[in-house]
Coordinates of C-alpha atoms in Angstrom, one line a residue:
X445 CA -14.9 17.4 4.5
X446 CA -15.2 19.4 1.3
X447 CA -12.4 20.4 0.0
X448 CA -9.4 20.4 3.3
X449 CA -6.9 18.5 1.8
X450 CA -5.0 17.2 5.2
X451 CA -2.0 15.8 5.3
X452 CA 0.6 13.7 8.0
X453 CA 3.7 12.4 9.0
X454 CA 5.2 15.0 6.4
X455 CA 8.3 16.1 5.7
X456 CA 10.1 17.4 3.2
X457 CA 9.6 15.2 0.1
X458 CA 6.3 13.2 1.5
X459 CA 3.3 12.3 3.3
X460 CA 2.4 8.4 4.3
X461 CA -1.4 10.2 4.1
X462 CA -3.4 12.8 2.6
X463 CA -7.3 12.7 3.2
X464 CA -9.0 14.9 0.2
X465 CA -12.6 14.5 -0.2
X466 CA -13.6 11.7 1.5
X467 CA -10.7 10.1 -0.3
X468 CA -7.3 8.3 1.8
X469 CA -4.4 8.5 -0.3
X470 CA -1.3 6.8 1.0
X471 CA 2.2 6.9 -0.5
X472 CA 4.7 3.5 -1.0
X473 CA 4.2 0.9 1.6
X474 CA 7.6 -1.4 1.9
X475 CA 9.2 -3.7 3.9
X476 CA 12.3 -1.1 4.4
X477 CA 13.0 -0.3 8.4
X478 CA 11.6 -3.8 9.3
X479 CA 13.3 -7.5 9.8
X480 CA 12.0 -8.9 6.6
X481 CA 13.3 -5.7 4.6
X482 CA 15.8 -8.3 2.7
X483 CA 13.0 -11.6 2.7
X484 CA 11.6 -13.0 0.0
X485 CA 8.9 -11.1 -1.6
X486 CA 6.2 -13.2 1.0
X487 CA 7.2 -12.2 4.1
X488 CA 8.0 -8.3 2.4
X489 CA 4.3 -8.7 0.7
X490 CA 2.5 -9.2 4.2
X491 CA 4.7 -6.7 5.9
X492 CA 3.8 -3.7 3.6
X493 CA 0.3 -4.8 3.1
X494 CA 0.3 -4.5 7.3
X495 CA 1.4 -1.1 7.5
X496 CA -1.3 -0.6 4.6
X497 CA -3.9 -1.7 7.3
X498 CA -2.4 0.2 9.6
X499 CA -1.9 4.0 7.8
X500 CA -5.5 2.9 6.2
X501 CA -7.1 2.3 10.6
X502 CA -5.2 5.9 11.8
X503 CA -7.0 7.5 8.5
X504 CA -10.1 6.8 8.6
X505 CA -10.2 3.7 6.8
X506 CA -9.8 -0.1 5.8
X507 CA -8.6 -2.1 3.6
X508 CA -12.1 -3.4 2.1
X509 CA -12.7 0.5 0.8
X510 CA -9.5 0.4 -1.2
X511 CA -10.4 1.5 -4.3
X512 CA -7.1 1.5 -6.7
X513 CA -3.7 -0.3 -6.0
X514 CA -0.7 0.1 -7.5
X515 CA 1.7 -3.1 -7.0
X516 CA 5.9 -2.5 -7.2
X517 CA 8.4 -5.4 -8.3
X518 CA 11.1 -5.9 -8.7
X519 CA 10.9 -8.9 -10.2
X520 CA 7.9 -9.2 -12.3
X521 CA 9.1 -13.5 -11.5
X522 CA 7.9 -12.6 -7.6
X523 CA 4.3 -11.8 -9.4
X524 CA 2.6 -15.2 -7.7
X525 CA 4.0 -15.3 -4.9
X526 CA 3.0 -11.7 -3.9
X527 CA -0.7 -12.2 -5.5
X528 CA -1.1 -15.4 -2.8
X529 CA -0.2 -13.1 -0.4
X530 CA -2.3 -10.4 -1.5
X531 CA -5.5 -12.7 -2.7
X532 CA -5.6 -14.5 1.3
X533 CA -5.7 -10.2 2.8
X534 CA -8.5 -8.8 0.1
X535 CA -11.9 -9.6 2.1
X536 CA -13.7 -11.3 -0.9
X537 CA -15.6 -9.6 -2.9
X538 CA -13.7 -6.3 -2.3
X539 CA -11.1 -6.4 -5.7
X540 CA -10.2 -2.7 -6.0
X541 CA -8.9 -1.4 -9.6
X542 CA -5.1 -2.4 -9.7
X543 CA -2.1 -2.0 -11.9
X544 CA 1.6 -4.6 -11.5
X545 CA 3.9 -3.4 -12.4
X546 CA 8.2 -4.6 -12.2
X547 CA 9.7 -1.5 -11.4
X548 CA 13.8 -0.7 -9.7
X549 CA 13.0 -0.3 -6.3
X550 CA 14.3 2.4 -4.0
X551 CA 16.2 -0.1 -1.8
X552 CA 18.5 -3.1 -3.3
X553 CA 17.0 -5.4 -0.8
X554 CA 12.9 -4.7 -1.3
X555 CA 11.2 -7.3 -3.5
X556 CA 7.8 -5.3 -3.5
X557 CA 5.7 -1.6 -3.0
X558 CA 2.2 -1.0 -2.2
X559 CA 0.6 2.0 -2.9
X560 CA -3.2 2.7 -3.0
X561 CA -6.4 5.2 -2.4
X562 CA -9.3 4.0 -0.8
X563 CA -12.0 5.8 0.6
X564 CA -13.0 7.0 3.9
X565 CA -15.1 4.8 6.2

């Protein structure tokens, strides 16, 4: 792949996918715009991870190739519920390096956001 940088779904502020040097970087994924955007953290986690799957597939990767993940939670008390979904979503033996932080998110109803870096397949 060399040193070329490829961007997809780009607007003035961001790209949803950036590929460079055998890696794929995804912008933060949330449930915004979906029916679960105002639901609990469990539903929002499922929706956001579904979006991660779709973007990784489009970029030429998959969840088992995630190297690093950052999880932003509006309320850290949602940690256990989010982890329950996260752990069932991960394939055995593929847990990435991960950081979880409490953070104010861009939209008031959002409970969780995932940002990942993965190796290309």
